């Protein structure tokens, strides 16, 4: 890219014809460059020479064309200004050609070249925008549009997906801010599968020839589902305890879970109940059953499609730490040093001697025996 240039050389005794130019200005809106140019006789040891041929063309135009023998002094043969139109991409070049026959009728200068002018910006570009925005805000960006194209802006959740919330507008620069409708916010939320996702903010100019875009973060504000308070009750051993009582390892319970309300276009994925090592889950609200409960804390979870989880804790205040009876020692002793007919059975053990709620635990001891060689046990 050049802002000026000179073409010439050869001739006779340093005398030759020269083409020179310089960039004067560029019109960004008009996509043009204006240059000053001149065709000049330069050099030589004598004040004048006879020229038999002087020719110059540039920009596709003939500027000088003399074929007669002429006495030439140093100085401009012709000069002027030229406005050059750039192409749609802001590019322009031009060429020049010089022919001269100095002192002789034979051509002793024949040179040509071309120059590319500085590129004129044509593409609209996004120049500034926030790092993130949430689903309740209106996104914005700053832009430049030197060619004053009609522009199209778009939002693209999960880049390489569909363009949403398209807008067309015109301006040479400034700030553009969306005014999103509720329907458009719904579209964006549905496209964002988590609490945040990547969103591409883009700007087309010259139709869809050029695209300026940046990837940013789209955030779902306040994404947690709303969950009510669950309840529970025991469903077995009700002869021993009330429905608000759990007998460790033996009681079964039913947990009633209210329907949760998802937000921001999410859906409820599952309901889950955990009590110790007992886990049960389902895809709908209502009753979930657990058997043989072995913990005094019930944890109820509601999970939505974005992975957000709400936890509710239920404490079982009437939790009976029941343990089955265990015989720890057992012995038999025959009377009279082992030859008598009476036998004494002795035992020791562990016994949960507490109240279940309706009844106090009691212990019944039974034993069975049989004579040697007999096949039947006697109680």
Tab-separated table of N, CA and C in Angstrom, residues 12-161:
chain	number	residue	atom	x	y	z
A	12	UNK	N	18.166	10.853	-21.970
A	12	UNK	CA	19.467	11.249	-22.530
A	12	UNK	C	20.133	12.234	-21.584
A	13	UNK	N	21.398	11.945	-21.205
A	13	UNK	CA	22.211	12.801	-20.329
A	13	UNK	C	21.444	13.192	-19.040
A	14	UNK	N	20.680	12.211	-18.522
A	14	UNK	CA	19.949	12.467	-17.279
A	14	UNK	C	18.625	13.168	-17.471
A	15	UNK	N	18.302	13.522	-18.726
A	15	UNK	CA	17.020	14.149	-19.001
A	15	UNK	C	15.997	13.040	-19.298
A	16	UNK	N	14.820	13.080	-18.599
A	16	UNK	CA	13.786	12.078	-18.826
A	16	UNK	C	12.437	12.645	-18.414
A	17	UNK	N	11.415	11.911	-18.745
A	17	UNK	CA	10.043	12.283	-18.392
A	17	UNK	C	9.645	11.510	-17.122
A	18	UNK	N	8.959	12.205	-16.210
A	18	UNK	CA	8.639	11.589	-14.916
A	18	UNK	C	7.136	11.726	-14.621
A	19	UNK	N	6.562	10.638	-14.072
A	19	UNK	CA	5.204	10.676	-13.521
A	19	UNK	C	5.313	10.534	-12.001
A	20	UNK	N	4.666	11.437	-11.288
A	20	UNK	CA	4.682	11.375	-9.826
A	20	UNK	C	3.271	11.627	-9.306
A	21	UNK	N	2.986	11.057	-8.121
A	21	UNK	CA	1.652	11.229	-7.537
A	21	UNK	C	1.755	11.205	-6.014
A	22	UNK	N	0.723	11.735	-5.350
A	22	UNK	CA	0.639	11.715	-3.876
A	22	UNK	C	-0.831	11.667	-3.482
A	23	UNK	N	-1.099	10.880	-2.444
A	23	UNK	CA	-2.465	10.772	-1.925
A	23	UNK	C	-2.842	12.060	-1.203
A	24	UNK	N	-3.987	12.615	-1.571
A	24	UNK	CA	-4.472	13.842	-0.943
A	24	UNK	C	-5.458	13.514	0.181
A	25	UNK	N	-6.418	12.632	-0.106
A	25	UNK	CA	-7.440	12.320	0.895
A	25	UNK	C	-8.162	11.038	0.507
A	26	UNK	N	-8.867	10.465	1.492
A	26	UNK	CA	-9.739	9.328	1.248
A	26	UNK	C	-11.115	9.627	1.833
A	27	UNK	N	-12.136	9.321	1.073
A	27	UNK	CA	-13.525	9.489	1.507
A	27	UNK	C	-14.053	8.106	1.899
A	28	UNK	N	-14.117	7.845	3.217
A	28	UNK	CA	-14.512	6.516	3.683
A	28	UNK	C	-15.959	6.221	3.301
A	29	UNK	N	-16.821	7.201	3.500
A	29	UNK	CA	-18.231	6.974	3.167
A	29	UNK	C	-18.413	6.746	1.666
A	30	UNK	N	-17.698	7.519	0.848
A	30	UNK	CA	-17.816	7.387	-0.599
A	30	UNK	C	-16.959	6.294	-1.186
A	31	UNK	N	-16.021	5.742	-0.370
A	31	UNK	CA	-15.151	4.654	-0.808
A	31	UNK	C	-14.252	5.093	-1.968
A	32	UNK	N	-13.704	6.312	-1.862
A	32	UNK	CA	-12.843	6.841	-2.922
A	32	UNK	C	-11.560	7.435	-2.336
A	33	UNK	N	-10.534	7.526	-3.197
A	33	UNK	CA	-9.278	8.204	-2.876
A	33	UNK	C	-9.047	9.303	-3.913
A	34	UNK	N	-8.569	10.444	-3.450
A	34	UNK	CA	-8.206	11.553	-4.354
A	34	UNK	C	-6.694	11.722	-4.308
A	35	UNK	N	-6.065	11.752	-5.493
A	35	UNK	CA	-4.613	11.928	-5.560
A	35	UNK	C	-4.291	13.145	-6.444
A	36	UNK	N	-3.133	13.752	-6.173
A	36	UNK	CA	-2.568	14.782	-7.052
A	36	UNK	C	-1.498	14.103	-7.895
A	37	UNK	N	-1.459	14.398	-9.207
A	37	UNK	CA	-0.475	13.794	-10.087
A	37	UNK	C	0.155	14.869	-10.977
A	38	UNK	N	1.316	14.528	-11.480
A	38	UNK	CA	1.994	15.443	-12.430
A	38	UNK	C	2.861	14.633	-13.388
A	39	UNK	N	2.994	15.147	-14.624
A	39	UNK	CA	3.943	14.614	-15.613
A	39	UNK	C	4.959	15.722	-15.866
A	40	UNK	N	6.265	15.438	-15.581
A	40	UNK	CA	7.269	16.503	-15.496
A	40	UNK	C	8.529	16.131	-16.271
A	41	UNK	N	9.102	17.142	-16.914
A	41	UNK	CA	10.422	16.981	-17.523
A	41	UNK	C	11.460	17.289	-16.451
A	42	UNK	N	12.382	16.348	-16.226
A	42	UNK	CA	13.375	16.523	-15.157
A	42	UNK	C	14.756	16.146	-15.671
A	43	UNK	N	15.791	16.641	-14.925
A	43	UNK	CA	17.164	16.236	-15.135
A	43	UNK	C	17.818	16.859	-16.359
A	44	UNK	N	19.033	16.404	-16.628
A	44	UNK	CA	19.807	16.850	-17.773
A	44	UNK	C	20.766	17.973	-17.420
A	45	UNK	N	21.870	18.052	-18.170
A	45	UNK	CA	22.887	19.075	-17.930
A	45	UNK	C	22.623	20.355	-18.704
A	46	UNK	N	21.736	20.295	-19.693
A	46	UNK	CA	21.408	21.473	-20.498
A	46	UNK	C	20.072	22.032	-20.035
A	47	UNK	N	19.866	23.309	-20.308
A	47	UNK	CA	18.620	23.925	-19.875
A	47	UNK	C	17.435	23.392	-20.673
A	48	UNK	N	17.670	22.966	-21.890
A	48	UNK	CA	16.584	22.389	-22.678
A	48	UNK	C	17.159	21.299	-23.577
A	49	UNK	N	16.257	20.445	-24.014
A	49	UNK	CA	16.550	19.372	-24.955
A	49	UNK	C	15.370	19.289	-25.913
A	50	UNK	N	15.661	18.777	-27.074
A	50	UNK	CA	14.581	18.503	-28.001
A	50	UNK	C	14.033	17.099	-27.718
A	51	UNK	N	12.745	17.044	-27.565
A	51	UNK	CA	12.073	15.759	-27.335
A	51	UNK	C	11.318	15.409	-28.612
A	52	UNK	N	11.502	14.191	-29.068
A	52	UNK	CA	10.817	13.719	-30.252
A	52	UNK	C	9.551	12.929	-29.901
A	53	UNK	N	9.448	12.501	-28.620
A	53	UNK	CA	8.274	11.721	-28.195
A	53	UNK	C	8.098	11.926	-26.697
A	54	UNK	N	6.875	12.283	-26.290
A	54	UNK	CA	6.515	12.367	-24.862
A	54	UNK	C	5.126	11.747	-24.698
A	55	UNK	N	5.099	10.704	-23.880
A	55	UNK	CA	3.824	10.012	-23.679
A	55	UNK	C	3.696	9.582	-22.216
A	56	UNK	N	2.495	9.778	-21.648
A	56	UNK	CA	2.216	9.315	-20.271
A	56	UNK	C	0.753	8.909	-20.176
A	57	UNK	N	0.527	7.741	-19.603
A	57	UNK	CA	-0.860	7.374	-19.272
A	57	UNK	C	-0.894	6.838	-17.830
A	58	UNK	N	-2.036	7.027	-17.206
A	58	UNK	CA	-2.264	6.532	-15.845
A	58	UNK	C	-3.773	6.449	-15.633
A	59	UNK	N	-4.162	5.600	-14.710
A	59	UNK	CA	-5.591	5.419	-14.365
A	59	UNK	C	-6.404	4.970	-15.583
A	60	UNK	N	-5.728	4.432	-16.610
A	60	UNK	CA	-6.444	4.062	-17.823
A	60	UNK	C	-6.711	5.238	-18.738
A	61	UNK	N	-6.069	6.378	-18.462
A	61	UNK	CA	-6.284	7.572	-19.280
A	61	UNK	C	-4.943	8.041	-19.848
A	62	UNK	N	-4.976	8.580	-21.065
A	62	UNK	CA	-3.773	9.183	-21.651
A	62	UNK	C	-3.663	10.604	-21.123
A	63	UNK	N	-2.542	10.903	-20.458
A	63	UNK	CA	-2.341	12.226	-19.867
A	63	UNK	C	-1.537	13.149	-20.795
A	64	UNK	N	-0.507	12.602	-21.417
A	64	UNK	CA	0.354	13.378	-22.337
A	64	UNK	C	0.609	12.503	-23.552
A	65	UNK	N	0.537	13.108	-24.761
A	65	UNK	CA	0.842	12.339	-25.973
A	65	UNK	C	1.330	13.298	-27.048
A	66	UNK	N	2.676	13.451	-27.129
A	66	UNK	CA	3.293	14.363	-28.118
A	66	UNK	C	4.233	13.552	-28.997
A	67	UNK	N	4.083	13.695	-30.313
A	67	UNK	CA	4.937	12.946	-31.253
A	67	UNK	C	5.758	13.871	-32.147
A	68	UNK	N	5.717	15.179	-31.908
A	68	UNK	CA	6.473	16.134	-32.733
A	68	UNK	C	7.730	16.574	-31.996
A	69	UNK	N	8.740	16.949	-32.775
A	69	UNK	CA	9.997	17.426	-32.182
A	69	UNK	C	9.732	18.754	-31.484
A	70	UNK	N	9.983	18.753	-30.136
A	70	UNK	CA	9.625	19.927	-29.341
A	70	UNK	C	10.775	20.277	-28.403
A	71	UNK	N	11.050	21.589	-28.323
A	71	UNK	CA	12.066	22.049	-27.372
A	71	UNK	C	11.452	22.046	-25.963
A	72	UNK	N	12.078	21.283	-25.053
A	72	UNK	CA	11.516	21.132	-23.714
A	72	UNK	C	12.467	21.665	-22.653
A	73	UNK	N	11.912	22.465	-21.760
A	73	UNK	CA	12.619	22.886	-20.554
A	73	UNK	C	12.084	22.064	-19.370
A	74	UNK	N	12.836	22.112	-18.292
A	74	UNK	CA	12.366	21.400	-17.096
A	74	UNK	C	11.040	21.991	-16.637
A	75	UNK	N	10.180	21.092	-16.077
A	75	UNK	CA	8.905	21.567	-15.551
A	75	UNK	C	7.758	20.640	-15.929
A	76	UNK	N	6.601	20.958	-15.387
A	76	UNK	CA	5.428	20.120	-15.618
A	76	UNK	C	4.914	20.289	-17.037
A	77	UNK	N	4.606	19.123	-17.629
A	77	UNK	CA	3.875	19.154	-18.885
A	77	UNK	C	2.370	19.160	-18.618
A	78	UNK	N	1.987	18.484	-17.525
A	78	UNK	CA	0.575	18.431	-17.169
A	78	UNK	C	0.456	17.962	-15.725
A	79	UNK	N	-0.596	18.425	-15.044
A	79	UNK	CA	-0.848	17.963	-13.677
A	79	UNK	C	-2.350	18.045	-13.400
A	80	UNK	N	-2.731	17.468	-12.284
A	80	UNK	CA	-4.143	17.517	-11.951
A	80	UNK	C	-4.484	16.622	-10.757
A	81	UNK	N	-5.763	16.485	-10.524
A	81	UNK	CA	-6.269	15.628	-9.435
A	81	UNK	C	-7.111	14.515	-10.041
A	82	UNK	N	-7.062	13.369	-9.398
A	82	UNK	CA	-7.830	12.238	-9.870
A	82	UNK	C	-8.520	11.555	-8.676
A	83	UNK	N	-9.815	11.324	-8.801
A	83	UNK	CA	-10.560	10.577	-7.780
A	83	UNK	C	-10.734	9.142	-8.263
A	84	UNK	N	-10.283	8.203	-7.439
A	84	UNK	CA	-10.281	6.784	-7.809
A	84	UNK	C	-11.282	6.047	-6.931
A	85	UNK	N	-12.146	5.303	-7.566
A	85	UNK	CA	-13.151	4.526	-6.838
A	85	UNK	C	-12.552	3.195	-6.372
A	86	UNK	N	-12.735	2.884	-5.090
A	86	UNK	CA	-12.305	1.590	-4.560
A	86	UNK	C	-13.396	0.550	-4.785
A	87	UNK	N	-13.011	-0.726	-4.714
A	87	UNK	CA	-14.003	-1.780	-4.909
A	87	UNK	C	-14.772	-2.033	-3.615
A	88	UNK	N	-15.643	-3.025	-3.633
A	88	UNK	CA	-16.530	-3.275	-2.498
A	88	UNK	C	-15.773	-3.657	-1.233
A	89	UNK	N	-14.547	-4.166	-1.419
A	89	UNK	CA	-13.724	-4.525	-0.268
A	89	UNK	C	-12.814	-3.394	0.189
A	90	UNK	N	-12.939	-2.211	-0.457
A	90	UNK	CA	-12.110	-1.071	-0.086
A	90	UNK	C	-10.753	-1.044	-0.759
A	91	UNK	N	-10.556	-1.892	-1.779
A	91	UNK	CA	-9.255	-1.998	-2.449
A	91	UNK	C	-9.264	-1.208	-3.755
A	92	UNK	N	-8.108	-0.585	-4.063
A	92	UNK	CA	-7.941	0.104	-5.360
A	92	UNK	C	-6.462	0.142	-5.716
A	93	UNK	N	-6.180	0.014	-6.991
A	93	UNK	CA	-4.808	0.227	-7.481
A	93	UNK	C	-4.897	0.903	-8.850
A	94	UNK	N	-3.769	1.397	-9.315
A	94	UNK	CA	-3.714	1.984	-10.657
A	94	UNK	C	-2.294	1.817	-11.180
A	95	UNK	N	-2.139	1.966	-12.482
A	95	UNK	CA	-0.820	1.822	-13.115
A	95	UNK	C	-0.503	3.076	-13.922
A	96	UNK	N	0.769	3.233	-14.256
A	96	UNK	CA	1.233	4.368	-15.071
A	96	UNK	C	2.285	3.869	-16.058
A	97	UNK	N	2.388	4.572	-17.175
A	97	UNK	CA	3.310	4.182	-18.244
A	97	UNK	C	3.930	5.451	-18.838
A	98	UNK	N	5.243	5.488	-18.949
A	98	UNK	CA	5.973	6.642	-19.503
A	98	UNK	C	6.789	6.188	-20.708
A	99	UNK	N	6.697	6.956	-21.813
A	99	UNK	CA	7.541	6.728	-23.002
A	99	UNK	C	8.128	8.088	-23.404
A	100	UNK	N	9.419	8.133	-23.700
A	100	UNK	CA	10.043	9.384	-24.149
A	100	UNK	C	11.183	9.083	-25.123
A	101	UNK	N	11.380	10.015	-26.064
A	101	UNK	CA	12.526	9.972	-26.971
A	101	UNK	C	13.206	11.334	-26.851
A	102	UNK	N	14.283	11.394	-26.068
A	102	UNK	CA	14.962	12.658	-25.766
A	102	UNK	C	16.214	12.772	-26.639
A	103	UNK	N	16.306	13.903	-27.362
A	103	UNK	CA	17.441	14.255	-28.208
A	103	UNK	C	17.500	13.430	-29.488
A	104	UNK	N	16.850	12.305	-29.500
A	104	UNK	CA	16.886	11.409	-30.650
A	104	UNK	C	15.470	10.968	-30.957
A	105	UNK	N	15.259	10.522	-32.175
A	105	UNK	CA	13.925	10.059	-32.546
A	105	UNK	C	13.649	8.653	-32.043
A	106	UNK	N	14.701	8.002	-31.557
A	106	UNK	CA	14.516	6.658	-31.003
A	106	UNK	C	14.094	6.741	-29.534
A	107	UNK	N	13.198	5.893	-29.144
A	107	UNK	CA	12.729	5.879	-27.745
A	107	UNK	C	13.851	5.457	-26.823
A	108	UNK	N	14.186	6.308	-25.854
A	108	UNK	CA	15.211	5.961	-24.862
A	108	UNK	C	14.667	5.948	-23.428
A	109	UNK	N	13.335	5.989	-23.274
A	109	UNK	CA	12.689	5.803	-21.965
A	109	UNK	C	11.354	5.113	-22.190
A	110	UNK	N	11.172	3.982	-21.546
A	110	UNK	CA	9.909	3.248	-21.635
A	110	UNK	C	9.757	2.451	-20.325
A	111	UNK	N	9.019	3.013	-19.361
A	111	UNK	CA	8.895	2.391	-18.028
A	111	UNK	C	7.417	2.384	-17.609
A	112	UNK	N	7.084	1.414	-16.778
A	112	UNK	CA	5.708	1.326	-16.256
A	112	UNK	C	5.727	0.647	-14.885
A	113	UNK	N	4.709	0.896	-14.120
A	113	UNK	CA	4.551	0.243	-12.816
A	113	UNK	C	3.113	0.455	-12.334
A	114	UNK	N	2.804	-0.092	-11.176
A	114	UNK	CA	1.478	0.103	-10.579
A	114	UNK	C	1.617	0.233	-9.072
A	115	UNK	N	0.621	0.835	-8.465
A	115	UNK	CA	0.612	1.030	-7.012
A	115	UNK	C	-0.769	0.638	-6.452
A	116	UNK	N	-0.778	0.111	-5.245
A	116	UNK	CA	-2.023	-0.148	-4.514
A	116	UNK	C	-2.206	0.963	-3.488
A	117	UNK	N	-3.398	1.539	-3.462
A	117	UNK	CA	-3.699	2.606	-2.518
A	117	UNK	C	-4.045	2.020	-1.145
A	118	UNK	N	-3.925	2.817	-0.098
A	118	UNK	CA	-4.319	2.327	1.231
A	118	UNK	C	-5.766	1.826	1.229
A	119	UNK	N	-5.970	0.720	1.876
A	119	UNK	CA	-7.285	0.102	1.940
A	119	UNK	C	-8.261	0.998	2.709
A	120	UNK	N	-9.446	1.178	2.170
A	120	UNK	CA	-10.491	1.933	2.860
A	120	UNK	C	-11.364	0.947	3.638
A	121	UNK	N	-11.513	1.128	4.946
A	121	UNK	CA	-12.310	0.177	5.728
A	121	UNK	C	-13.750	0.147	5.241
A	122	UNK	N	-14.267	-1.072	5.049
A	122	UNK	CA	-15.637	-1.231	4.558
A	122	UNK	C	-16.500	-2.060	5.499
A	123	UNK	N	-15.890	-3.032	6.204
A	123	UNK	CA	-16.672	-3.944	7.032
A	123	UNK	C	-17.102	-3.268	8.326
A	124	UNK	N	-18.340	-3.471	8.689
A	124	UNK	CA	-18.808	-3.045	10.007
A	124	UNK	C	-18.242	-4.002	11.055
A	125	UNK	N	-17.859	-3.472	12.208
A	125	UNK	CA	-17.239	-4.306	13.240
A	125	UNK	C	-17.793	-3.963	14.615
A	126	UNK	N	-17.921	-5.004	15.429
A	126	UNK	CA	-18.233	-4.821	16.849
A	126	UNK	C	-16.944	-4.441	17.556
A	127	UNK	N	-16.975	-3.347	18.287
A	127	UNK	CA	-15.755	-2.848	18.922
A	127	UNK	C	-15.740	-3.019	20.430
A	128	UNK	N	-16.905	-3.190	21.045
A	128	UNK	CA	-16.947	-3.304	22.503
A	128	UNK	C	-18.288	-3.913	22.903
A	129	UNK	N	-18.261	-4.767	23.934
A	129	UNK	CA	-19.485	-5.370	24.470
A	129	UNK	C	-19.143	-6.009	25.804
A	130	UNK	N	-20.145	-6.204	26.669
A	130	UNK	CA	-19.861	-6.768	27.990
A	130	UNK	C	-19.461	-8.237	27.895
A	131	UNK	N	-18.782	-8.715	28.938
A	131	UNK	CA	-18.328	-10.108	28.966
A	131	UNK	C	-19.482	-11.076	29.146
A	132	UNK	N	-20.587	-10.610	29.727
A	132	UNK	CA	-21.734	-11.492	29.963
A	132	UNK	C	-22.989	-10.650	30.104
A	133	UNK	N	-24.126	-11.304	29.997
A	133	UNK	CA	-25.414	-10.678	30.318
A	133	UNK	C	-26.368	-11.777	30.724
A	134	UNK	N	-27.392	-11.414	31.496
A	134	UNK	CA	-28.330	-12.445	31.944
A	134	UNK	C	-29.644	-12.369	31.164
A	135	UNK	N	-30.503	-13.347	31.420
A	135	UNK	CA	-31.709	-13.513	30.616
A	135	UNK	C	-32.764	-12.442	30.870
A	136	UNK	N	-32.554	-11.600	31.865
A	136	UNK	CA	-33.500	-10.523	32.136
A	136	UNK	C	-32.974	-9.166	31.643
A	137	UNK	N	-31.747	-9.158	31.118
A	137	UNK	CA	-31.148	-7.921	30.620
A	137	UNK	C	-31.289	-7.834	29.102
A	138	UNK	N	-31.031	-6.631	28.575
A	138	UNK	CA	-30.970	-6.416	27.137
A	138	UNK	C	-29.506	-6.296	26.723
A	139	UNK	N	-29.003	-7.201	25.884
A	139	UNK	CA	-27.604	-7.129	25.459
A	139	UNK	C	-27.343	-5.916	24.566
A	140	UNK	N	-26.080	-5.508	24.492
A	140	UNK	CA	-25.702	-4.357	23.674
A	140	UNK	C	-24.288	-4.549	23.151
A	141	UNK	N	-23.937	-3.757	22.138
A	141	UNK	CA	-22.553	-3.692	21.662
A	141	UNK	C	-22.305	-2.338	21.017
A	142	UNK	N	-21.053	-1.915	21.021
A	142	UNK	CA	-20.613	-0.736	20.271
A	142	UNK	C	-20.080	-1.205	18.921
A	143	UNK	N	-20.240	-0.378	17.899
A	143	UNK	CA	-19.844	-0.811	16.561
A	143	UNK	C	-19.372	0.367	15.722
A	144	UNK	N	-18.666	0.043	14.655
A	144	UNK	CA	-18.330	1.013	13.608
A	144	UNK	C	-18.862	0.465	12.293
A	145	UNK	N	-19.322	1.351	11.425
A	145	UNK	CA	-19.877	0.961	10.122
A	145	UNK	C	-19.467	2.020	9.106
A	146	UNK	N	-18.180	2.026	8.717
A	146	UNK	CA	-17.660	3.117	7.881
A	146	UNK	C	-18.358	3.269	6.541
A	147	UNK	N	-18.896	2.194	6.003
A	147	UNK	CA	-19.551	2.270	4.700
A	147	UNK	C	-21.045	2.572	4.818
A	148	UNK	N	-21.534	2.684	6.061
A	148	UNK	CA	-22.951	2.955	6.307
A	148	UNK	C	-23.850	1.890	5.670
A	149	UNK	N	-23.406	0.623	5.788
A	149	UNK	CA	-24.234	-0.468	5.306
A	149	UNK	C	-25.500	-0.590	6.146
A	150	UNK	N	-26.517	-1.221	5.584
A	150	UNK	CA	-27.599	-1.718	6.419
A	150	UNK	C	-27.055	-2.946	7.147
A	151	UNK	N	-27.254	-3.002	8.450
A	151	UNK	CA	-26.638	-4.029	9.277
A	151	UNK	C	-27.687	-4.999	9.802
A	152	UNK	N	-27.240	-6.211	10.079
A	152	UNK	CA	-28.097	-7.203	10.732
A	152	UNK	C	-27.345	-7.762	11.937
A	153	UNK	N	-27.961	-7.625	13.117
A	153	UNK	CA	-27.385	-8.163	14.344
A	153	UNK	C	-28.146	-9.419	14.742
A	154	UNK	N	-27.433	-10.337	15.411
A	154	UNK	CA	-28.096	-11.568	15.834
A	154	UNK	C	-27.476	-12.079	17.127
A	155	UNK	N	-28.228	-12.966	17.808
A	155	UNK	CA	-27.749	-13.690	18.984
A	155	UNK	C	-27.775	-15.176	18.654
A	156	UNK	N	-26.729	-15.888	19.057
A	156	UNK	CA	-26.568	-17.287	18.671
A	156	UNK	C	-26.133	-18.126	19.870
A	157	UNK	N	-27.085	-18.605	20.678
A	157	UNK	CA	-26.696	-19.488	21.785
A	157	UNK	C	-26.044	-20.756	21.247
A	158	UNK	N	-25.009	-21.214	21.961
A	158	UNK	CA	-24.303	-22.427	21.527
A	158	UNK	C	-23.833	-22.250	20.084
A	159	UNK	N	-22.740	-21.488	19.867
A	159	UNK	CA	-22.299	-21.118	18.516
A	159	UNK	C	-22.365	-22.265	17.521
A	160	UNK	N	-22.700	-21.879	16.294
A	160	UNK	CA	-22.963	-22.770	15.166
A	160	UNK	C	-24.392	-23.318	15.218
A	161	UNK	N	-25.207	-22.663	16.023
A	161	UNK	CA	-26.634	-22.965	16.054
A	161	UNK	C	-27.404	-21.918	15.274
